[in-house]
Short mmCIF file of C-alpha atoms in Angstrom, two decimals:
data_model
loop_
_atom_site.label_atom_id
_atom_site.label_comp_id
_atom_site.label_asym_id
_atom_site.label_seq_id
_atom_site.Cartn_x
_atom_site.Cartn_y
_atom_site.Cartn_z
CA MET A 144 123.97 162.42 55.40
CA ILE A 145 124.50 162.24 51.65
CA ARG A 146 127.86 160.79 50.68
CA CYS A 147 128.82 161.28 47.06
CA THR A 148 131.56 159.34 45.31
CA SER A 149 132.73 160.09 41.80
CA SER A 150 133.15 157.26 39.30
CA SER A 151 136.61 156.57 37.85
CA ASP A 152 136.08 158.22 34.48
CA GLY A 153 132.73 159.99 34.97
CA SER A 154 132.37 160.59 31.24
CA LEU A 155 128.78 159.48 30.75
CA LYS A 156 127.59 160.96 34.00
CA VAL A 157 129.33 164.35 33.97
CA VAL A 158 128.80 165.24 30.31
CA HIS A 159 125.19 164.14 30.37
CA LEU A 160 124.28 165.90 33.58
CA ARG A 161 126.21 169.10 32.95
CA ASP A 162 123.87 169.61 30.02
CA LEU A 163 120.96 168.62 32.26
CA VAL A 164 121.66 171.16 34.98
CA ALA A 165 123.26 174.02 33.04
CA LYS A 166 120.31 174.33 30.69
CA GLY A 167 117.90 173.88 33.56
CA PHE A 168 116.44 170.66 34.86
CA TYR A 169 113.03 172.28 35.03
CA ASP A 170 113.24 173.76 31.53
CA LYS A 171 114.02 170.36 30.05
CA THR A 172 111.71 168.12 32.08
CA GLY A 173 109.09 170.42 33.62
CA ALA A 174 110.02 169.03 37.03
CA LYS A 175 110.85 171.37 39.90
CA LYS A 176 110.02 168.95 42.69
CA ILE A 177 110.95 165.29 42.50
CA MET A 178 110.11 162.98 45.37
CA PHE A 179 111.13 159.38 45.95
CA VAL A 180 108.74 157.57 48.30
CA GLY A 181 109.64 154.13 49.60
CA ASP A 182 112.23 152.08 51.43
CA SER A 183 116.03 152.22 51.39
CA LEU A 184 116.13 151.32 47.67
CA SER A 185 114.27 154.58 47.04
CA SER A 186 116.90 156.27 49.17
CA ASN A 187 119.59 154.62 47.02
CA GLN A 188 118.12 156.17 43.87
CA TRP A 189 117.53 159.52 45.54
CA GLN A 190 121.12 159.71 46.77
CA SER A 191 122.34 158.79 43.30
CA LEU A 192 120.40 161.60 41.64
CA ALA A 193 121.40 164.06 44.36
CA CYS A 194 125.07 163.17 43.95
CA MET A 195 124.92 163.34 40.17
CA LEU A 196 123.44 166.82 40.25
CA TYR A 197 125.78 168.04 42.99
CA HIS A 198 128.94 166.81 41.24
CA THR A 199 127.83 168.53 38.05
CA VAL A 200 127.64 171.97 39.69
CA PRO A 201 129.53 171.68 43.02
CA SER A 202 129.81 175.45 43.35
CA ALA A 203 126.06 176.01 43.06
CA LYS A 204 124.21 177.08 46.17
CA HIS A 205 122.27 174.23 47.68
CA THR A 206 120.49 173.38 50.90
CA PHE A 207 119.97 170.05 52.61
CA THR A 208 117.31 169.51 55.25
CA ARG A 209 115.98 166.49 57.10
CA GLN A 210 112.71 166.67 59.01
CA GLY A 211 111.57 163.36 60.37
CA SER A 212 111.24 160.91 57.49
CA LEU A 213 111.64 163.59 54.79
CA SER A 214 115.04 164.52 53.34
CA ASN A 215 115.36 167.34 50.81
CA LEU A 216 118.27 168.55 48.68
CA SER A 217 117.45 171.82 46.92
CA PHE A 218 119.25 173.87 44.27
CA PRO A 219 117.53 177.29 44.56
CA GLU A 220 119.49 178.69 41.61
CA TYR A 221 117.90 176.11 39.32
CA GLY A 222 114.56 175.79 41.10
CA VAL A 223 115.01 172.07 41.69
CA SER A 224 114.30 170.01 44.82
CA ILE A 225 115.14 166.31 45.10
CA MET A 226 113.32 164.70 48.03
CA TYR A 227 113.18 161.31 49.71
CA LEU A 228 110.31 160.30 51.99
CA LYS A 229 110.86 157.06 53.91
CA ASN A 230 107.72 154.94 53.68
CA GLY A 231 108.41 151.29 52.99
CA PHE A 232 104.81 150.05 52.84
CA LEU A 233 102.98 153.09 51.33
CA ILE A 234 99.85 152.04 53.27
CA ASP A 235 99.34 152.59 57.01
CA LEU A 236 101.30 150.82 59.73
CA VAL A 237 99.91 151.68 63.16
CA VAL A 238 100.58 150.58 66.72
CA GLU A 239 97.44 149.48 68.54
CA LYS A 240 96.68 147.53 71.72
CA GLN A 241 97.18 144.16 70.06
CA GLY A 242 100.44 145.19 68.39
CA ARG A 243 101.71 146.60 65.10
CA VAL A 244 99.02 146.48 62.43
CA LEU A 245 99.42 146.83 58.67
CA LYS A 246 96.16 148.36 57.45
CA LEU A 247 96.19 147.09 53.90
CA ASP A 248 93.25 149.19 52.70
CA SER A 249 94.16 152.46 54.39
CA ILE A 250 96.40 155.37 53.38
CA SER A 251 96.39 158.39 55.67
CA ARG A 252 99.97 159.73 55.52
CA TYR A 253 99.94 161.13 52.01
CA GLY A 254 100.14 164.87 52.65
CA LYS A 255 103.76 165.21 51.53
CA TRP A 256 103.03 163.39 48.26
CA GLU A 257 100.84 166.23 47.04
CA GLY A 258 102.04 169.20 45.00
CA VAL A 259 105.08 167.36 43.60
CA ASP A 260 105.93 167.33 39.88
CA VAL A 261 107.39 163.81 39.80
CA LEU A 262 106.64 160.99 42.25
CA ILE A 263 108.69 157.78 42.19
CA PHE A 264 107.16 155.18 44.50
CA ASN A 265 108.72 151.94 45.69
CA SER A 266 107.56 149.15 47.97
CA TYR A 267 108.57 145.50 48.10
CA HIS A 268 111.51 144.44 50.24
CA TRP A 269 109.90 145.24 53.58
CA TRP A 270 107.05 142.90 52.65
CA THR A 271 109.44 139.95 52.49
CA HIS A 272 111.00 140.46 55.93
CA SER A 273 110.54 137.85 58.62
CA GLY A 274 111.77 137.16 62.14
CA SER A 275 113.38 140.14 63.86
CA LEU A 276 113.27 142.15 60.61
CA GLN A 277 109.50 141.95 60.33
CA THR A 278 108.01 145.26 61.44
CA TRP A 279 104.35 144.23 61.85
CA ASP A 280 102.35 141.72 63.86
CA TYR A 281 98.95 141.73 62.15
CA TYR A 282 97.24 142.58 58.89
CA GLN A 283 93.92 144.41 58.74
CA VAL A 284 91.42 144.69 55.88
CA GLY A 285 88.26 146.57 56.76
CA GLU A 286 87.31 145.44 60.25
CA GLU A 287 88.97 142.05 59.90
CA ILE A 288 92.37 141.43 61.53
CA TYR A 289 94.59 138.54 60.47
CA LYS A 290 97.63 137.10 62.18
CA GLU A 291 98.74 135.37 59.00
CA MET A 292 98.19 136.08 55.34
CA ALA A 293 100.04 135.10 52.18
CA ARG A 294 102.65 137.81 51.71
CA MET A 295 101.94 138.48 48.05
CA GLU A 296 98.20 138.56 48.70
CA ALA A 297 98.77 141.26 51.33
CA TYR A 298 101.16 143.06 48.99
CA LYS A 299 98.60 143.09 46.19
CA ILE A 300 95.84 144.46 48.43
CA ALA A 301 98.18 147.21 49.63
CA LEU A 302 99.37 148.15 46.14
CA THR A 303 95.79 148.22 44.93
CA THR A 304 94.97 150.63 47.76
CA TRP A 305 97.89 152.81 46.68
CA ALA A 306 96.83 152.63 43.00
CA ILE A 307 93.27 153.69 43.84
CA TRP A 308 94.65 156.62 45.84
CA VAL A 309 96.85 157.73 42.94
CA ASP A 310 93.98 157.49 40.45
CA SER A 311 91.68 159.43 42.77
CA ASN A 312 94.07 162.16 43.94
CA ILE A 313 96.84 162.74 41.38
CA ASN A 314 96.25 164.88 38.31
CA PRO A 315 98.36 163.22 35.56
CA ASN A 316 98.54 166.57 33.75
CA LYS A 317 100.43 168.05 36.70
CA THR A 318 102.25 165.14 38.31
CA ARG A 319 104.06 162.25 36.66
CA VAL A 320 103.95 159.03 38.65
CA PHE A 321 106.50 156.24 38.46
CA PHE A 322 106.88 152.95 40.29
CA GLN A 323 110.42 151.76 40.91
CA GLY A 324 110.57 148.09 40.01
CA ILE A 325 111.95 145.37 42.26
CA SER A 326 115.69 145.57 42.84
CA ALA A 327 117.63 142.30 42.94
CA ILE A 328 119.44 140.79 45.93
CA HIS A 329 122.52 138.64 45.39
CA ASP A 330 122.78 136.48 48.48
CA GLU A 331 122.98 133.03 46.87
CA GLY A 332 125.60 132.18 44.28
CA LYS A 333 123.45 129.38 42.87
CA ASP A 334 121.28 132.10 41.34
CA TRP A 335 124.08 132.93 38.92
CA ASN A 336 125.37 129.37 38.51
CA GLU A 337 128.08 129.59 41.17
CA PRO A 338 126.68 127.21 43.83
CA ASN A 339 129.87 127.38 45.92
CA VAL A 340 129.53 131.15 46.35
CA ARG A 341 127.34 132.26 49.22
CA THR A 342 127.00 136.01 48.67
CA CYS A 343 128.02 138.94 46.48
CA GLU A 344 131.31 139.26 48.35
CA GLY A 345 134.25 139.19 45.95
CA GLN A 346 132.12 139.62 42.82
CA THR A 347 133.86 141.98 40.40
CA LEU A 348 132.10 141.31 37.08
CA PRO A 349 128.48 141.51 35.97
CA ILE A 350 126.68 138.56 34.45
CA ARG A 351 127.16 138.53 30.69
CA GLY A 352 124.25 138.49 28.30
CA GLN A 353 120.62 139.40 28.86
CA TYR A 354 119.42 136.38 30.84
CA TYR A 355 119.51 135.81 34.58
CA PRO A 356 119.39 132.12 35.50
CA GLY A 357 118.26 132.58 39.09
CA LYS A 358 115.05 133.17 40.97
CA ARG A 359 112.30 135.48 39.91
CA TYR A 360 110.50 137.72 42.39
CA ALA A 361 106.82 137.02 43.02
CA GLY A 362 106.24 140.73 43.46
CA GLN A 363 107.14 141.48 39.83
CA GLN A 364 103.85 140.09 38.52
CA VAL A 365 101.89 141.66 41.37
CA VAL A 366 103.24 145.10 40.46
CA LYS A 367 102.43 144.66 36.78
CA ASP A 368 98.94 143.33 37.52
CA VAL A 369 98.13 146.33 39.72
CA LEU A 370 99.61 148.99 37.43
CA VAL A 371 97.81 147.75 34.32
CA LYS A 372 94.43 148.15 36.06
CA MET A 373 95.02 151.79 36.98
CA LYS A 374 92.97 154.47 35.25
CA ASN A 375 96.19 156.43 34.72
CA PRO A 376 98.89 153.75 35.03
CA ALA A 377 102.10 154.70 36.80
CA TYR A 378 105.18 154.27 34.63
CA LEU A 379 107.06 151.15 35.69
CA LEU A 380 110.81 151.64 35.96
CA ASP A 381 111.44 147.97 35.30
CA ILE A 382 114.94 147.65 36.75
CA THR A 383 114.75 144.03 37.87
CA LEU A 384 116.73 142.32 35.12
CA LEU A 385 119.19 145.23 34.99
CA THR A 386 119.95 144.74 38.68
CA GLN A 387 119.94 140.94 38.54
CA LEU A 388 122.84 141.09 36.08
CA ARG A 389 124.90 143.33 38.39
CA LYS A 390 126.02 140.93 41.10
CA ASP A 391 129.19 143.05 41.26
CA GLY A 392 127.43 146.31 42.14
CA HIS A 393 126.77 145.94 45.89
CA PRO A 394 128.72 147.45 48.81
CA SER A 395 129.33 143.90 50.07
CA ILE A 396 131.67 143.99 53.10
CA TYR A 397 132.62 147.59 52.35
CA GLY A 398 129.29 149.07 53.37
CA ASP A 399 128.18 150.35 56.75
CA GLU A 400 126.10 147.37 57.85
CA GLY A 401 128.15 144.22 57.54
CA ARG A 402 127.77 142.32 54.29
CA ASP A 403 125.33 144.22 52.07
CA CYS A 404 124.15 142.42 48.93
CA SER A 405 120.86 144.28 48.48
CA HIS A 406 121.80 147.96 48.23
CA TRP A 407 124.06 149.48 45.56
CA CYS A 408 127.34 151.34 45.47
CA LEU A 409 127.39 155.00 44.49
CA ALA A 410 128.47 155.85 41.90
CA GLY A 411 126.95 152.70 40.44
CA VAL A 412 123.83 150.88 39.36
CA PRO A 413 121.25 153.48 40.55
CA ASP A 414 122.91 156.06 38.29
CA THR A 415 121.58 154.03 35.37
CA TRP A 416 118.09 154.11 36.87
CA ASN A 417 118.30 157.89 36.91
CA GLN A 418 119.60 158.07 33.36
CA ILE A 419 116.51 156.09 32.34
CA LEU A 420 114.24 158.29 34.48
CA TYR A 421 115.69 161.47 33.00
CA ASN A 422 115.24 160.32 29.43
CA ILE A 423 111.62 159.37 30.14
CA LEU A 424 111.01 162.80 31.68
CA LEU A 425 112.34 164.44 28.51
CA LYS A 426 109.38 162.94 26.66
CA LYS A 427 106.78 165.28 28.13
#
């Protein structure tokens, strides 16, 4: 279910997006079909864009469908479809006799990626899971199976597999490809110089300035290293610092799953990601 919440004043969002939709999203950007592919952070951005468009023209006819891992909000009147395809690793995860295997050099479930005007990929947070949250037992590269592997090494192999697929199968003249950068988590107050604070709970102000004192994410450099080697590099939506500064932007204890310091409130931070995305799309 998509749950849309209006911001308190809505000025930037409503004025900006009324122009976007009324004059035709497709006419302005050339994009009829936009698909977010990734984990729940991709869903966060997809829901944001869906809500922004819906609140701009609430009386417009629209359809919402969910088939398996694919969710689709369409505005037939404007010829626009906003889709989210859940796929947190991008490469193949299969269940075999020995257990759950991440095939780092294999992509087979790509059919729904094709024929889309704009693709926004995302993959990172699932790679950092451990314990009960880890959804795989083994890694595989070629015929070799590994019980253990350095996480960022596995991540780089997988992203390289994805990058090769994009270069080999996506026509950049027909489809624009983006990679959603790594979104920050605020689960340790020491990262923003409040060592006595354990989580994002109770945070009501962003960090001032343009510097984040806390940890950097190893995946940031991996993403940049892979993208720069692509024949037709995907456009990096580099949202990491933007999200690091917004320790106040999480659902915290008001979300659906306990204390949530990794996803973002809507309306909220992902709206900015979509403002950035839209302005990039305007530059055809």
